[in-house]
Amino acid sequence: MVAKRTITFSDGKKIPAVGWGSGSGGFIGSGQRAVDAGVIALKEGILHIDTAQIYKTEEETAESIRLSGIPREKIWVTTKLWKIDATTPELIRESVEGSIKRLGTIPDLLLIHNPYIPEAGKLGAFWTILEELVYDGTLKGCSLGFSNFRTQDVAEVLKVARIKPVANQVEFHPFLWAQLEPLQKFQAEHGIVFQSYGPLTPLLRHPTGGSLKAVVEKIAEKRGIEPSTVLLLWTVQKNVVAITTSNNPERIAKLAQIDSLPDLSAEEIAAIDEAGKKVHFRHYTEHMEADFPAPNLPADA
Ligand SMILES: NC(=O)c1ccc[n+]([C@@H]2O[C@H](COP(=O)([O-])OP(=O)(O)OC[C@H]3O[C@@H](n4cnc5c(N)ncnc54)[C@H](OP(=O)(O)O)[C@@H]3O)[C@@H](O)[C@H]2O)c1
């Protein structure tokens, strides 16, 4: 089993374009529930698990991999670092080693979960310490990135980076496209790709779905697929890794099928762009709300 749809990072690694996350859908700290759904996702062929220290699902990720019977090297594992008391090599090492121990493996990708994880003004210093852990073998073969970083946070890391960040995981969907397109262009100049969380927000969490809903439903009907699948295809065709989740075996199977579906046409992508860009709507409002210019758009249209 290998993922057919992949996104290539600047360090040459290929990440499966659709990932199954354990940081929503009631999986945080859920123990066996997260293990069981993770096994289903892996066995269906979603060979990419997104976890984090704060989700308390790193041990469950390890258990899902073990129970799936799929060799570790065929699976992509991302984890994320949570708040550390001080930006010292010792405390960061301890935090990283804790994740490696719980995962039973070095992750493929390690993200700084938020720009406020290091102390204020210490993003660069924090990055440099993570790089040392790659150089000394603690994080052998692990790519580095971040999550919920605004332009100024990305620039802060780029100032010092010897190991280039490969990814920025943010809430990403058509209702944020107007705000995120400029950041995507800036990141592309530096080889950084977006990973999308909350990709289904326009259909699941926005009060009406705006005019986008009808556009997505029409494409779904024509192609005989789910509207949510249309949004996920749109995401990966933007060269963005789609991190979704489900506890529903039928839905997990449909997510796995995305791998073998044909691409949306350029016209379909353009129609989604156009409808998406009429609205600015963010679900995860604790992130990227401050000091990050939002377009002057209504929250519904
Ligand atoms: N870096 C960060 O700060 C950050 C923040 C948030 C999330 N994340 C990561 O991203 C992952 C996915 O986030 P997300 O949950 O926001 O992604 P999402 O893809 O927008 O939503 C997935 C949720 O939608 C539900 N769903 C899917 N299809 C549905 C349908 N047709 N009808 C009703 N419900 C449906 C699923 O529930 P069912 O179980 O019912 O299918 C699941 O709980 C998280 O688990 C986490 O790993 C990262």
Coordinates of C-alpha atoms and ligand atoms in Angstrom, one line a residue:
M1 CA 0.0 0.0 0.0
V2 CA 1.4 3.4 -1.0
A3 CA -0.4 6.8 -1.2
K4 CA -0.9 7.8 -4.8
R5 CA -1.7 11.5 -4.1
T6 CA 1.3 13.0 -2.4
I7 CA 2.7 16.5 -1.8
T8 CA 6.5 16.9 -2.2
F9 CA 8.3 18.8 0.5
S10 CA 11.4 21.0 -0.3
D11 CA 13.6 18.3 1.4
G12 CA 12.4 15.8 -1.2
K13 CA 10.1 13.8 1.1
K14 CA 6.6 12.9 -0.2
I15 CA 3.8 13.2 2.3
P16 CA 0.5 11.5 1.6
A17 CA -1.8 14.3 0.6
V18 CA -4.7 13.3 2.9
G19 CA -4.0 12.8 6.6
W20 CA -6.2 11.5 9.5
G21 CA -6.0 13.6 12.6
S22 CA -6.6 12.8 16.2
G23 CA -7.0 16.4 17.5
S24 CA -10.7 16.8 16.8
G25 CA -13.8 14.7 16.4
G26 CA -13.7 13.8 20.1
F27 CA -10.4 12.0 19.8
I28 CA -8.4 14.2 22.2
G29 CA -7.4 12.1 25.2
S30 CA -9.9 9.5 24.1
G31 CA -7.7 6.5 24.5
Q32 CA -9.0 3.3 22.8
R33 CA -11.4 5.3 20.6
A34 CA -8.5 7.1 18.9
V35 CA -6.6 3.8 18.6
D36 CA -9.5 2.0 17.0
A37 CA -10.3 4.8 14.4
G38 CA -6.6 5.2 13.7
V39 CA -6.4 1.5 12.8
I40 CA -9.4 1.8 10.5
A41 CA -7.9 4.8 8.8
L42 CA -4.5 3.0 8.3
K43 CA -6.1 -0.2 7.1
E44 CA -8.3 1.7 4.6
G45 CA -5.1 3.1 3.2
I46 CA -4.8 6.6 4.8
L47 CA -1.1 6.2 5.6
H48 CA -0.8 9.5 7.4
I49 CA -1.6 10.3 11.1
D50 CA -1.5 13.8 12.5
T51 CA -1.1 13.9 16.3
A52 CA 0.3 16.4 18.8
Q53 CA 1.4 16.5 22.4
I54 CA -1.6 18.5 23.4
Y55 CA -4.0 15.9 21.8
K56 CA -2.7 13.2 24.2
T57 CA -2.8 10.7 21.4
E58 CA 0.9 10.0 20.7
E59 CA 0.8 6.7 22.5
E60 CA -2.5 5.9 20.7
T61 CA -0.9 6.7 17.4
A62 CA 1.9 4.1 18.2
E63 CA -0.7 1.6 19.1
S64 CA -2.7 2.2 15.9
I65 CA 0.4 1.6 13.8
R66 CA 1.3 -1.6 15.7
L67 CA -2.3 -3.0 15.4
S68 CA -2.6 -2.1 11.7
G69 CA 0.3 -4.5 10.9
I70 CA 1.5 -2.0 8.4
P71 CA 5.3 -1.4 8.4
R72 CA 6.2 1.9 10.1
E73 CA 8.2 3.1 7.1
K74 CA 5.0 3.1 5.0
I75 CA 3.2 5.5 7.4
W76 CA 3.7 9.2 7.8
V77 CA 3.6 10.5 11.4
T78 CA 3.4 14.2 12.3
T79 CA 3.4 15.5 15.8
K80 CA 3.5 19.0 17.3
L81 CA 5.3 20.5 20.3
W82 CA 3.3 22.2 23.0
K83 CA 4.3 24.9 25.4
I84 CA 7.7 24.6 27.1
D85 CA 8.6 26.5 30.2
A86 CA 11.7 28.1 28.8
T87 CA 13.6 28.1 25.5
T88 CA 16.6 26.0 26.7
P89 CA 18.2 23.1 24.8
E90 CA 17.6 20.9 27.8
L91 CA 13.8 21.5 28.1
I92 CA 13.3 21.3 24.3
R93 CA 15.2 18.0 24.2
E94 CA 13.2 16.6 27.0
S95 CA 10.0 17.6 25.2
V96 CA 11.0 16.1 21.9
E97 CA 12.3 12.9 23.5
G98 CA 9.0 12.6 25.3
S99 CA 7.2 12.6 22.0
I100 CA 9.6 10.1 20.5
K101 CA 9.1 7.8 23.5
R102 CA 5.3 8.0 23.3
L103 CA 5.3 7.5 19.6
G104 CA 7.8 4.7 19.8
T105 CA 9.4 6.2 16.7
I106 CA 11.0 9.4 15.4
P107 CA 8.1 11.3 13.7
D108 CA 8.4 12.1 9.9
L109 CA 7.4 15.7 10.6
L110 CA 7.7 17.8 13.8
L111 CA 5.8 21.1 14.0
I112 CA 5.9 23.9 16.5
H113 CA 2.2 23.9 17.3
N114 CA 1.8 27.7 17.6
P115 CA 3.9 30.8 17.4
Y116 CA 3.4 31.3 21.1
I117 CA 4.9 27.9 22.0
P118 CA 8.3 29.5 22.6
E119 CA 8.6 32.5 24.8
A120 CA 8.0 35.8 23.1
G121 CA 10.8 36.8 20.7
K122 CA 12.4 33.3 20.9
L123 CA 11.1 31.7 17.7
G124 CA 14.5 31.8 16.0
A125 CA 16.3 30.5 19.1
F126 CA 13.8 27.7 19.4
W127 CA 14.2 26.7 15.8
T128 CA 18.0 26.6 16.1
I129 CA 17.7 24.2 19.1
L130 CA 15.3 21.9 17.1
E131 CA 17.9 21.9 14.2
E132 CA 20.6 20.8 16.7
L133 CA 18.4 17.8 17.6
V134 CA 18.2 16.9 13.9
Y135 CA 22.0 17.3 13.5
D136 CA 22.8 15.2 16.6
G137 CA 20.5 12.3 15.4
T138 CA 17.8 12.7 18.0
L139 CA 15.4 13.7 15.2
K140 CA 17.2 11.7 12.5
G141 CA 15.3 12.0 9.2
C142 CA 12.6 14.2 10.6
S143 CA 11.4 17.3 8.7
L144 CA 10.7 20.4 10.6
G145 CA 7.8 22.9 10.3
F146 CA 5.2 24.9 12.2
S147 CA 1.5 25.5 12.7
N148 CA -0.7 28.6 12.9
F149 CA 2.3 30.8 11.8
R150 CA 1.5 34.3 10.3
T151 CA 3.8 35.9 7.7
Q152 CA 5.9 37.6 10.4
D153 CA 6.4 34.3 12.3
V154 CA 7.5 32.5 9.1
A155 CA 9.9 35.3 8.4
E156 CA 11.3 35.1 11.9
V157 CA 12.3 31.4 11.4
L158 CA 13.6 32.0 7.9
K159 CA 16.0 34.6 9.3
V160 CA 18.0 31.9 11.1
A161 CA 17.0 28.6 9.4
R162 CA 19.8 26.3 8.3
I163 CA 17.2 23.5 8.0
K164 CA 14.4 25.0 6.0
P165 CA 10.9 24.6 7.3
V166 CA 8.8 22.4 5.0
A167 CA 5.2 23.1 6.1
N168 CA 2.8 25.4 7.9
Q169 CA -0.3 23.8 9.2
V170 CA -3.2 26.2 9.4
E171 CA -7.0 26.4 9.1
F172 CA -7.3 26.4 5.3
H173 CA -10.4 26.2 3.1
P174 CA -12.1 28.3 0.4
F175 CA -13.5 30.8 3.0
L176 CA -9.9 31.6 4.0
W177 CA -8.5 31.6 0.5
A178 CA -8.6 35.4 0.1
Q179 CA -6.5 35.8 3.3
L180 CA -4.1 32.9 2.8
E181 CA -3.3 33.1 -0.9
P182 CA -0.7 35.9 -0.3
L183 CA 0.9 33.9 2.5
Q184 CA 0.9 30.8 0.2
K185 CA 2.8 32.8 -2.4
F186 CA 5.4 34.0 0.1
Q187 CA 5.9 30.5 1.5
A188 CA 6.2 29.0 -2.0
E189 CA 9.2 31.3 -2.6
H190 CA 10.8 29.6 0.4
G191 CA 9.7 26.0 -0.4
I192 CA 7.1 25.9 2.4
V193 CA 3.7 24.3 1.8
F194 CA 0.5 24.6 3.7
Q195 CA -1.2 21.8 5.5
S196 CA -4.9 22.4 5.9
Y197 CA -6.9 21.6 9.1
G198 CA -10.6 22.3 9.2
P199 CA -10.8 21.7 5.4
L200 CA -14.5 20.9 5.7
T201 CA -15.4 24.1 7.6
P202 CA -17.5 25.7 4.8
L203 CA -19.8 22.7 4.7
L204 CA -19.9 21.7 8.4
R205 CA -19.3 24.8 10.5
H206 CA -20.3 27.8 8.5
P207 CA -23.9 28.8 9.3
T208 CA -25.1 28.5 5.6
G209 CA -22.2 27.5 3.4
G210 CA -22.8 30.7 1.4
S211 CA -23.0 30.6 -2.4
L212 CA -20.1 28.1 -2.2
K213 CA -22.4 25.3 -1.0
A214 CA -24.4 25.2 -4.2
V215 CA -21.2 25.3 -6.3
V216 CA -19.6 22.4 -4.4
E217 CA -22.9 20.4 -4.4
K218 CA -23.2 20.8 -8.1
I219 CA -19.7 19.5 -8.8
A220 CA -20.3 16.6 -6.3
E221 CA -23.5 15.6 -8.0
K222 CA -22.0 15.7 -11.5
R223 CA -19.1 13.5 -10.4
G224 CA -21.1 11.2 -8.1
I225 CA -19.0 12.0 -5.0
E226 CA -19.6 13.7 -1.6
P227 CA -19.5 17.5 -1.3
S228 CA -16.8 17.0 1.4
T229 CA -14.7 15.0 -1.1
V230 CA -14.9 18.0 -3.5
L231 CA -13.5 20.3 -0.8
L232 CA -10.7 17.9 -0.1
L233 CA -9.8 17.6 -3.8
W234 CA -9.8 21.4 -4.0
T235 CA -7.4 21.5 -1.1
V236 CA -4.9 19.0 -2.4
Q237 CA -5.0 20.5 -5.9
K238 CA -3.9 23.7 -4.3
N239 CA -0.7 21.7 -3.3
V240 CA -2.0 21.7 0.3
V241 CA -1.9 18.7 2.5
A242 CA -5.5 18.0 3.8
I243 CA -5.7 17.0 7.4
T244 CA -9.2 15.8 8.2
T245 CA -10.6 13.1 10.5
S246 CA -13.5 10.8 11.1
N247 CA -14.7 8.2 13.5
N248 CA -17.2 6.9 10.9
P249 CA -15.9 3.8 9.1
E250 CA -17.9 4.6 5.9
R251 CA -16.6 8.1 5.8
I252 CA -13.0 6.9 6.5
A253 CA -13.3 4.6 3.5
K254 CA -14.5 7.5 1.3
L255 CA -11.5 9.6 2.5
A256 CA -9.2 6.8 1.4
Q257 CA -10.8 6.7 -2.0
I258 CA -9.7 10.3 -2.7
D259 CA -6.4 8.8 -3.6
S260 CA -7.7 7.3 -6.8
L261 CA -10.3 9.9 -7.8
P262 CA -9.6 12.1 -10.9
D263 CA -8.7 15.7 -10.3
L264 CA -11.3 18.5 -10.4
S265 CA -11.1 20.5 -13.7
A266 CA -9.5 23.9 -13.8
E267 CA -13.0 25.4 -14.3
E268 CA -14.3 23.6 -11.2
I269 CA -11.4 24.9 -9.1
A270 CA -11.9 28.4 -10.4
A271 CA -15.7 28.2 -9.5
I272 CA -14.8 27.2 -5.9
D273 CA -12.1 29.9 -5.7
E274 CA -14.6 32.5 -6.9
A275 CA -17.4 31.6 -4.4
G276 CA -14.9 31.1 -1.6
K277 CA -13.3 34.5 -2.1
K278 CA -16.7 36.2 -1.4
V279 CA -16.5 35.2 2.3
H280 CA -14.0 35.5 5.1
F281 CA -14.8 32.9 7.8
R282 CA -12.6 31.3 10.4
H283 CA -13.8 28.5 12.7
Y284 CA -10.7 28.1 14.9
T285 CA -10.7 31.7 16.1
E286 CA -8.0 31.3 18.7
H287 CA -5.5 31.1 15.9
M288 CA -4.1 33.7 13.5
E289 CA -6.6 36.3 14.5
A290 CA -4.2 39.0 15.8
D291 CA -1.8 41.0 13.6
F292 CA -2.8 39.1 10.5
P293 CA -4.7 41.4 8.0
A294 CA -8.1 39.9 7.2
P295 CA -9.7 40.8 3.9
N296 CA -12.7 43.1 4.0
L297 CA -15.3 40.5 3.2
P298 CA -18.5 39.5 4.8
A299 CA -18.7 36.3 6.9
D300 CA -21.6 35.0 4.7
A301 CA -22.4 35.6 1.0
Ligands
LIG1 N1 -2.6 22.6 14.1 C1 -3.7 23.0 14.7 O1 -3.7 24.0 15.5 C2 -4.9 22.2 14.5 C3 -6.2 22.7 14.8 C4 -7.3 21.9 14.5 C5 -7.2 20.6 14.0 N2 -5.9 20.2 13.6 C6 -5.8 18.8 13.0 O2 -6.6 18.7 11.9 C7 -7.5 17.5 12.1 C8 -8.8 17.7 11.4 O3 -9.4 18.9 11.9 P1 -11.0 19.1 11.6 O4 -11.8 18.2 12.4 O5 -11.2 20.6 11.8 O6 -11.1 18.7 10.1 P2 -12.4 18.7 9.1 O7 -12.0 17.8 8.0 O8 -12.9 20.1 8.8 O9 -13.6 18.0 10.0 C9 -13.6 16.7 10.3 C10 -14.8 16.4 11.1 O10 -15.9 16.5 10.3 C11 -16.8 15.4 10.5 N3 -17.5 15.1 9.3 C12 -16.9 14.7 8.1 N4 -17.9 14.6 7.2 C13 -19.0 14.9 7.7 C14 -20.4 14.9 7.3 N5 -20.7 14.6 6.0 N6 -21.3 15.2 8.1 C15 -21.1 15.6 9.4 N7 -19.8 15.5 9.9 C16 -18.8 15.2 9.1 C17 -16.0 14.3 11.1 O11 -16.8 13.6 12.0 P3 -17.3 12.0 11.9 O12 -16.4 11.3 12.9 O13 -18.7 12.0 12.3 O14 -17.0 11.6 10.5 C18 -14.9 15.0 11.8 O15 -15.1 15.2 13.2 C19 -7.5 17.4 13.7 O16 -7.9 16.1 14.1 C20 -6.1 17.7 14.0 O17 -5.3 16.6 13.8 C21 -4.8 20.9 13.9

